[in-house]
mmCIF file of C-alpha atoms and ligand atoms in Angstrom:
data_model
loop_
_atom_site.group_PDB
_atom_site.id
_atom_site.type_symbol
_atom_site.label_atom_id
_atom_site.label_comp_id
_atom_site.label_asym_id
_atom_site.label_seq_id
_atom_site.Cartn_x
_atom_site.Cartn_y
_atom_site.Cartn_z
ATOM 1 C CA UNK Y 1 -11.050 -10.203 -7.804
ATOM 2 C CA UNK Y 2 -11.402 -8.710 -11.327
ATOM 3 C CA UNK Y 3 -8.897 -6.441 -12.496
ATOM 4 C CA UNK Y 4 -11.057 -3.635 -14.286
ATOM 5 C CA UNK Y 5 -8.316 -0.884 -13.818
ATOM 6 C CA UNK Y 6 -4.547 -0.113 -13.178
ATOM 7 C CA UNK Y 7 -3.166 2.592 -14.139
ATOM 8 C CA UNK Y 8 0.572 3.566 -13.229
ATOM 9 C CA UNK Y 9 0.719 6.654 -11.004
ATOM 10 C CA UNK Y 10 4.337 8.106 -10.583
ATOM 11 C CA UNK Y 11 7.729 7.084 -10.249
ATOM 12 C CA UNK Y 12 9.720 8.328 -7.129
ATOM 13 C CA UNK Y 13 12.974 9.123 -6.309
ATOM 14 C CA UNK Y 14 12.915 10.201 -2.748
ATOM 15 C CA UNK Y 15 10.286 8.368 0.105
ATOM 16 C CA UNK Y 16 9.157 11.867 0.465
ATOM 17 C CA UNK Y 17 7.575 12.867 -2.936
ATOM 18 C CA UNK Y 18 5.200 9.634 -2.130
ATOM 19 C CA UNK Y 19 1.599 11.061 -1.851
ATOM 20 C CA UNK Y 20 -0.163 10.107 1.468
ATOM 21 C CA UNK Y 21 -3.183 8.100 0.661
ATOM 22 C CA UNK Y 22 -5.292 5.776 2.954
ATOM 23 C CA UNK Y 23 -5.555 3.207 0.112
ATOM 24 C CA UNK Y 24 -4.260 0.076 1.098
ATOM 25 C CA UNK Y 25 -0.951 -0.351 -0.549
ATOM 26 C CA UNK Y 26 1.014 -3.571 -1.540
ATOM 27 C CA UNK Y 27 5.236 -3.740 -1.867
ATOM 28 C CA UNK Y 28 6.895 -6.062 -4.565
ATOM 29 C CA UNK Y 29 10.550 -5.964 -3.627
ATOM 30 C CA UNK Y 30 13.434 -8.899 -3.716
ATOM 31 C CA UNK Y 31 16.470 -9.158 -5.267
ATOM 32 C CA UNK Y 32 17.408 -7.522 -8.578
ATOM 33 C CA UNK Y 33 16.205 -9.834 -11.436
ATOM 34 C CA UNK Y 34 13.788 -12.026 -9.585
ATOM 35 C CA UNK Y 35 10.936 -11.062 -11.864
ATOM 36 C CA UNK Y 36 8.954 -8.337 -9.107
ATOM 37 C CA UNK Y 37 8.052 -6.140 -12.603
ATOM 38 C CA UNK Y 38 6.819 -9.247 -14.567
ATOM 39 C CA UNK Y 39 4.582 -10.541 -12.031
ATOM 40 C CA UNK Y 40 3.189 -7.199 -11.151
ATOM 41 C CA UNK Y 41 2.492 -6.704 -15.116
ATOM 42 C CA UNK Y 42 0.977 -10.740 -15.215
ATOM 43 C CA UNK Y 43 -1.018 -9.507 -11.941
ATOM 44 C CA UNK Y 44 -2.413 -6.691 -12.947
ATOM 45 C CA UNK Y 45 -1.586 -5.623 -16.331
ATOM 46 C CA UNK Y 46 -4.036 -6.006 -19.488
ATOM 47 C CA UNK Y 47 -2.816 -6.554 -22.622
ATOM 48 C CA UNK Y 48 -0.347 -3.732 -22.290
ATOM 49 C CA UNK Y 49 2.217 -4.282 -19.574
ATOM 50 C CA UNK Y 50 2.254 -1.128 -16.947
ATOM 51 C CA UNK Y 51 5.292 -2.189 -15.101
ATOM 52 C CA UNK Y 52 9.055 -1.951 -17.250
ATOM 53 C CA UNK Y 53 10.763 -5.352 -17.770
ATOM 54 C CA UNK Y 54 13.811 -5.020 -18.879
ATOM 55 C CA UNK Y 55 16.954 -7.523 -19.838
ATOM 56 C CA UNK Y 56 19.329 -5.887 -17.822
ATOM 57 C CA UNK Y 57 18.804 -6.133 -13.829
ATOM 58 C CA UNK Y 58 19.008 -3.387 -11.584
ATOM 59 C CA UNK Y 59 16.989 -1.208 -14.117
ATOM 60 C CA UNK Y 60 13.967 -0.567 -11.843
ATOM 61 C CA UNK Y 61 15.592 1.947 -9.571
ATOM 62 C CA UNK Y 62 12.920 4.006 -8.517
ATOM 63 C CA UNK Y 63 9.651 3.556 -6.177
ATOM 64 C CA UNK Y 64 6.532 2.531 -8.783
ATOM 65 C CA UNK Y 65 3.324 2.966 -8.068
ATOM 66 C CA UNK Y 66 0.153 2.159 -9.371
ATOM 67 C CA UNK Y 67 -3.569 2.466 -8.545
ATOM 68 C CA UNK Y 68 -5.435 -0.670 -9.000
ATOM 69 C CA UNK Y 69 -9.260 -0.445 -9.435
ATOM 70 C CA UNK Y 70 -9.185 2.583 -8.473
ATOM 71 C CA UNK Y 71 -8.944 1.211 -4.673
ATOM 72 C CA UNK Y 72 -5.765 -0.148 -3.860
ATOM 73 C CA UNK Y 73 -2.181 0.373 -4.752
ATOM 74 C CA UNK Y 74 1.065 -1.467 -6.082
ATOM 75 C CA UNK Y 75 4.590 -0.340 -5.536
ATOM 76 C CA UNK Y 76 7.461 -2.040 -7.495
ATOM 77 C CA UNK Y 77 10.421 -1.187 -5.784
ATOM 78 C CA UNK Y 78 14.273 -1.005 -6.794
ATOM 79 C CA UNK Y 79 15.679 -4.842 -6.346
ATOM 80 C CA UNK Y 80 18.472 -5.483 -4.270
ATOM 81 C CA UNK Y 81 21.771 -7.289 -4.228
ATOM 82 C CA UNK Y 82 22.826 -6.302 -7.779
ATOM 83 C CA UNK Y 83 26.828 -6.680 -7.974
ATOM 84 C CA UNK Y 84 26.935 -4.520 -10.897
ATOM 85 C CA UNK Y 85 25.020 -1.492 -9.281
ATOM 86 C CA UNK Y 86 28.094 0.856 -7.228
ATOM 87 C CA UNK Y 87 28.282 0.233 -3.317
ATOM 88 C CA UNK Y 88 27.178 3.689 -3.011
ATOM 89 C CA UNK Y 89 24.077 3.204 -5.538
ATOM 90 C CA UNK Y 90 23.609 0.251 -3.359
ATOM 91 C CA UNK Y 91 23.471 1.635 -0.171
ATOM 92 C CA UNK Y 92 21.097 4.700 -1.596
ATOM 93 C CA UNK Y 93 18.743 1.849 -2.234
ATOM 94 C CA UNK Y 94 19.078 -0.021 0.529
ATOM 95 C CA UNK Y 95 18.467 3.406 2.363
ATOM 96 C CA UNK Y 96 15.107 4.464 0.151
ATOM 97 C CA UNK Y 97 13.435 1.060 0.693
ATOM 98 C CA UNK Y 98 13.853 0.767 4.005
ATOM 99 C CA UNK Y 99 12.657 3.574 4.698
ATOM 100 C CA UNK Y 100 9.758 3.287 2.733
ATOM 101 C CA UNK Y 101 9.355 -0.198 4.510
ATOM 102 C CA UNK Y 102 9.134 1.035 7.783
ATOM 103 C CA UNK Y 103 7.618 4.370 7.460
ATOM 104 C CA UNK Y 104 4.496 3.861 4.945
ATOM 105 C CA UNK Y 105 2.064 4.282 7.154
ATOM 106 C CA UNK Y 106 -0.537 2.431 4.343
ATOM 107 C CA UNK Y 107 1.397 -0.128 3.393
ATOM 108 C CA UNK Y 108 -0.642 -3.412 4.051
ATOM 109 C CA UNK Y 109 1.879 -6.216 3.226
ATOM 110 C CA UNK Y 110 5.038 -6.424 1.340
ATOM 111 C CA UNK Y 111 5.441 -8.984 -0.862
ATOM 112 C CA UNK Y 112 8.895 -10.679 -0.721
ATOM 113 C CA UNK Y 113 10.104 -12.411 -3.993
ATOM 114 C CA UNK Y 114 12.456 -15.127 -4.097
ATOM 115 C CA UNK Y 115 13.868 -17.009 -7.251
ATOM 116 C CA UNK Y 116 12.035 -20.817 -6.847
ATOM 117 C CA UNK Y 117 14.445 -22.284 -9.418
ATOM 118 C CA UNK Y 118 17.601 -22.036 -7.075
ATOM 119 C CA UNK Y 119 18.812 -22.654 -3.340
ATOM 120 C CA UNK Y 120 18.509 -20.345 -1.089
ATOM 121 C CA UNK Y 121 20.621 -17.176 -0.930
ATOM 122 C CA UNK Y 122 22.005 -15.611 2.092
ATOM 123 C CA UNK Y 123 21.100 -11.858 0.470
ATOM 124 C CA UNK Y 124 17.064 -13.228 0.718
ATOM 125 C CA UNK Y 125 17.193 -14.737 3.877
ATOM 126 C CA UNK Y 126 19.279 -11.659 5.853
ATOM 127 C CA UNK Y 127 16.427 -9.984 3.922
ATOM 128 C CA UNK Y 128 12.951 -11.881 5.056
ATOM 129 C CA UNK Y 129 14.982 -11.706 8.697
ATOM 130 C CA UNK Y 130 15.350 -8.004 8.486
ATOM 131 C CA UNK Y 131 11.633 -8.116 7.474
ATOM 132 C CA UNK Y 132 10.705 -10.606 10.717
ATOM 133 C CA UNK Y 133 12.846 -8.128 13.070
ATOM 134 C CA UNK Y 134 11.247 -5.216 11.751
ATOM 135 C CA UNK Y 135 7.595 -6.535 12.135
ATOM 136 C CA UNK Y 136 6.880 -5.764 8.634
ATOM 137 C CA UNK Y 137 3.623 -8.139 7.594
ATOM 138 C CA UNK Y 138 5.124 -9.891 4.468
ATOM 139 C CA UNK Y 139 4.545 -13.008 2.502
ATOM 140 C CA UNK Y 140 7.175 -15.015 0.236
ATOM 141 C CA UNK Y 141 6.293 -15.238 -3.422
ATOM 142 C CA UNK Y 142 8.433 -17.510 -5.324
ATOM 143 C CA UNK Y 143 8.567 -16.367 -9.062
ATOM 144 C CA UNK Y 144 9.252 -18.457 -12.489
ATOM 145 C CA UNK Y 145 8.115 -21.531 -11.393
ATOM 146 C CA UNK Y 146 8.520 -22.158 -15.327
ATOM 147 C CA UNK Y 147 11.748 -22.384 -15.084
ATOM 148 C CA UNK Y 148 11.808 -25.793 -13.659
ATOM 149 C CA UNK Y 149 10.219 -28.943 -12.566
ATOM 150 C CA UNK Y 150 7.423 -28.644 -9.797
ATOM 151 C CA UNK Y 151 9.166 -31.029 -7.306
ATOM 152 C CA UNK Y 152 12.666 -28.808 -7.515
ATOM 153 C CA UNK Y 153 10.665 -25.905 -6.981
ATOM 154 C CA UNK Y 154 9.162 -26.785 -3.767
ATOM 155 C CA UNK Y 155 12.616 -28.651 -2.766
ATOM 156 C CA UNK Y 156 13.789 -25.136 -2.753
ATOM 157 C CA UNK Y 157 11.121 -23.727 -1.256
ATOM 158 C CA UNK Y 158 11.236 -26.565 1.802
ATOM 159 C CA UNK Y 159 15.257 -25.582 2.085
ATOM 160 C CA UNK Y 160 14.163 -21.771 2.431
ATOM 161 C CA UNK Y 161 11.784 -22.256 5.106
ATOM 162 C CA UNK Y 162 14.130 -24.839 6.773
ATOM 163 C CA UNK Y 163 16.800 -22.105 6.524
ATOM 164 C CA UNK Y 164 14.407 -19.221 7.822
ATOM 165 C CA UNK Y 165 13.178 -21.891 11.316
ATOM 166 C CA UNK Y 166 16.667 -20.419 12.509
ATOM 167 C CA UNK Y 167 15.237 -16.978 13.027
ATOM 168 C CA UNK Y 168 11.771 -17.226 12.965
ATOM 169 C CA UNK Y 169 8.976 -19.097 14.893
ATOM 170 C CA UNK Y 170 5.954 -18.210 12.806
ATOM 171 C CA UNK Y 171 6.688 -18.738 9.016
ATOM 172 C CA UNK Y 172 4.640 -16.503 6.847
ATOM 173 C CA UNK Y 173 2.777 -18.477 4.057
ATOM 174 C CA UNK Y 174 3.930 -18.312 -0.243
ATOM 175 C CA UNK Y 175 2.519 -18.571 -3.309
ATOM 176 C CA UNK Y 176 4.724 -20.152 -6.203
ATOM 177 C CA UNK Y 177 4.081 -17.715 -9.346
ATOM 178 C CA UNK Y 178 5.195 -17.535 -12.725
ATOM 179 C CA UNK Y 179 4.756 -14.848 -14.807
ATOM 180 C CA UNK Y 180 5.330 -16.690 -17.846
ATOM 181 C CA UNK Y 181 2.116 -18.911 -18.005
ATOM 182 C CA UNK Y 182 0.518 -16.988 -15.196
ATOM 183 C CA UNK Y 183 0.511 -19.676 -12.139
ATOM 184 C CA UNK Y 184 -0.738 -18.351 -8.474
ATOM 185 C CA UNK Y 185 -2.171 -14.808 -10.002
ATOM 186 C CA UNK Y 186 -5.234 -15.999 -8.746
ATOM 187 C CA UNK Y 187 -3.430 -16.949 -5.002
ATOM 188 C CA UNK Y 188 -2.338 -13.280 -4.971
ATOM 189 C CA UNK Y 189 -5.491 -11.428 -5.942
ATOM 190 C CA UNK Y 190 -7.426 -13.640 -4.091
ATOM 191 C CA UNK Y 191 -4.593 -12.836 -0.917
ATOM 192 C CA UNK Y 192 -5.045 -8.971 -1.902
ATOM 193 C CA UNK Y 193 -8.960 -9.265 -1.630
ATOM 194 C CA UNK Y 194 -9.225 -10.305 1.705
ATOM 195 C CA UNK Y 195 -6.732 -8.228 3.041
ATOM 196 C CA UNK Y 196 -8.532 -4.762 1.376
ATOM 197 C CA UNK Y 197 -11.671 -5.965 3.196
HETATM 198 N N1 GTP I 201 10.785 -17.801 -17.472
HETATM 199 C C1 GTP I 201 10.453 -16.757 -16.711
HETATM 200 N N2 GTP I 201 11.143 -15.604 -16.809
HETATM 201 C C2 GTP I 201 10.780 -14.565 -16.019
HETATM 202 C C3 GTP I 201 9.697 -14.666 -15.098
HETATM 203 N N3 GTP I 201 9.596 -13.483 -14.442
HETATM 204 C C4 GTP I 201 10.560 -12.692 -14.941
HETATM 205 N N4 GTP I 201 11.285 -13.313 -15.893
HETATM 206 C C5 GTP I 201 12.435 -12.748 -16.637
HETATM 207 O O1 GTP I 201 13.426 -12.343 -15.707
HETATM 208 C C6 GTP I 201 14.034 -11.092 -16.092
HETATM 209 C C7 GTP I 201 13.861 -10.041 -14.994
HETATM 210 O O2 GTP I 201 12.496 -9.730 -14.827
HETATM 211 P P1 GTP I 201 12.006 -8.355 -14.197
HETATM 212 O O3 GTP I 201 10.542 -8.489 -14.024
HETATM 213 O O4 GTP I 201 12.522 -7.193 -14.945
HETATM 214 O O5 GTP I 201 12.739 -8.424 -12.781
HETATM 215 P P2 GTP I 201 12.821 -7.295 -11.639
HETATM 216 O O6 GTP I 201 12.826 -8.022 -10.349
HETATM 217 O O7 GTP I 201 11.744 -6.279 -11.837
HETATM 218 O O8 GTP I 201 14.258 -6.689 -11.928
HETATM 219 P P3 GTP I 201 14.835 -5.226 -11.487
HETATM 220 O O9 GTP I 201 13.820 -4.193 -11.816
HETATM 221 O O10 GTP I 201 16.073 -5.111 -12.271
HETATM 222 O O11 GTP I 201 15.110 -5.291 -10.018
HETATM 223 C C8 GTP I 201 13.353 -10.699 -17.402
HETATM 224 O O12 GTP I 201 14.170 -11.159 -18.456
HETATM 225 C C9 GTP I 201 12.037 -11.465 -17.370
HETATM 226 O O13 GTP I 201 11.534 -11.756 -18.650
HETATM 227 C C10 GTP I 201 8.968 -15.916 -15.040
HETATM 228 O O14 GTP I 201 8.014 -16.115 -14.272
HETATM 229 N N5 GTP I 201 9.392 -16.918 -15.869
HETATM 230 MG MG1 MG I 202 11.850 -4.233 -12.118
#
């Protein structure tokens, strides 16, 4: 898939204010940090970048979303898990992406983002479980693959999956990305295409 179009749409503070659409509609959420605004900008942004990165975590803390060729859309949501953020800030996000997760009635797969250059971490796993109990469709994307050697990347991803066989029978598939020299964008578009079909 070309990307001839994305334009960013509206941020949201409340699941409400979300416009009902039946475009298909595509979640980037993980923990706080683990490069969801990046990717979506090495993804689908041109030379200017659509989604904010910033150097401090916990910045995105609103829902995102974009239109993508006109046909599709992208949510980046808030990130989880970020120690500096108050419990109560915490829990108000915890509270607005769930209920985004289980109520958006478009939403056509959530993409779950994990760090590949460490171990795995008890916050992403009682997450992807939450996702599994919750029958949300969801694949893993492992982000800045740059960051380290190619055989310590997939040792981390073979411990997450080996952690994850404790709660779930049918592990969903990854892609390893990095939005740095722009590995797997063409895993996820391609992934997006045949799921818009
Ligand atoms: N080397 C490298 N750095 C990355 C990559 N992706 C993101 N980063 C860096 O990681 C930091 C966080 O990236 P963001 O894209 O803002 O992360 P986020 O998940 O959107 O963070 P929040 O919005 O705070 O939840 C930034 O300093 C990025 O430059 C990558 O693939 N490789
Ligand atoms: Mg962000």
């Amino acid at each position: 898939m070309q990307i001839h179009q994305s334009e960013f749409i509206k941020s949201h503070i409340s699941f409400d204010s979300l416009t009902e659409t039946d475009r298909p509609e595509f979640a980037f959420v993980g923990r706080s940090n683990v490069g969801k605004s990046s990717l979506i900008n090495m993804i689908v942004g041109g030379k200017k970048n659509i989604a904010l990165v910033s150097s401090k975590p916990g910045r995105t803390q609103m829902i995102n979303e974009f239109l993508i060729n006109k046909k599709w859309n992208l949510v980046d949501l808030p990130g989880y898990g970020y120690a500096k953020t108050s419990k109560s800030q915490q829990n108000k996000f915890q509270e607005f992406v769930s209920e985004y997760l289980l109520n958006r009635e478009n939403l056509t797969c959530v993409f779950a983002l994990i760090d590949s250059k460490i171990s795995p971490q008890q916050i992403d796993l009682e997450f992807t479980k939450w996702l599994m109990d919750a029958e949300i469709p969801f694949i893993l994307i492992f982000t800045k693959a740059d960051k380290s050697k190619p055989n310590a990347s997939l040792r981390n991803i073979e411990k997450f999956y080996e952690e994850m066989a404790q709660f779930c029978e049918g592990p969903p598939r990854y892609f390893l990305t990095s939005s740095s020299n722009r590995q797997g964008r063409k895993d996820v578009l391609d992934f997006i295409d045949l799921a818009i079909q």
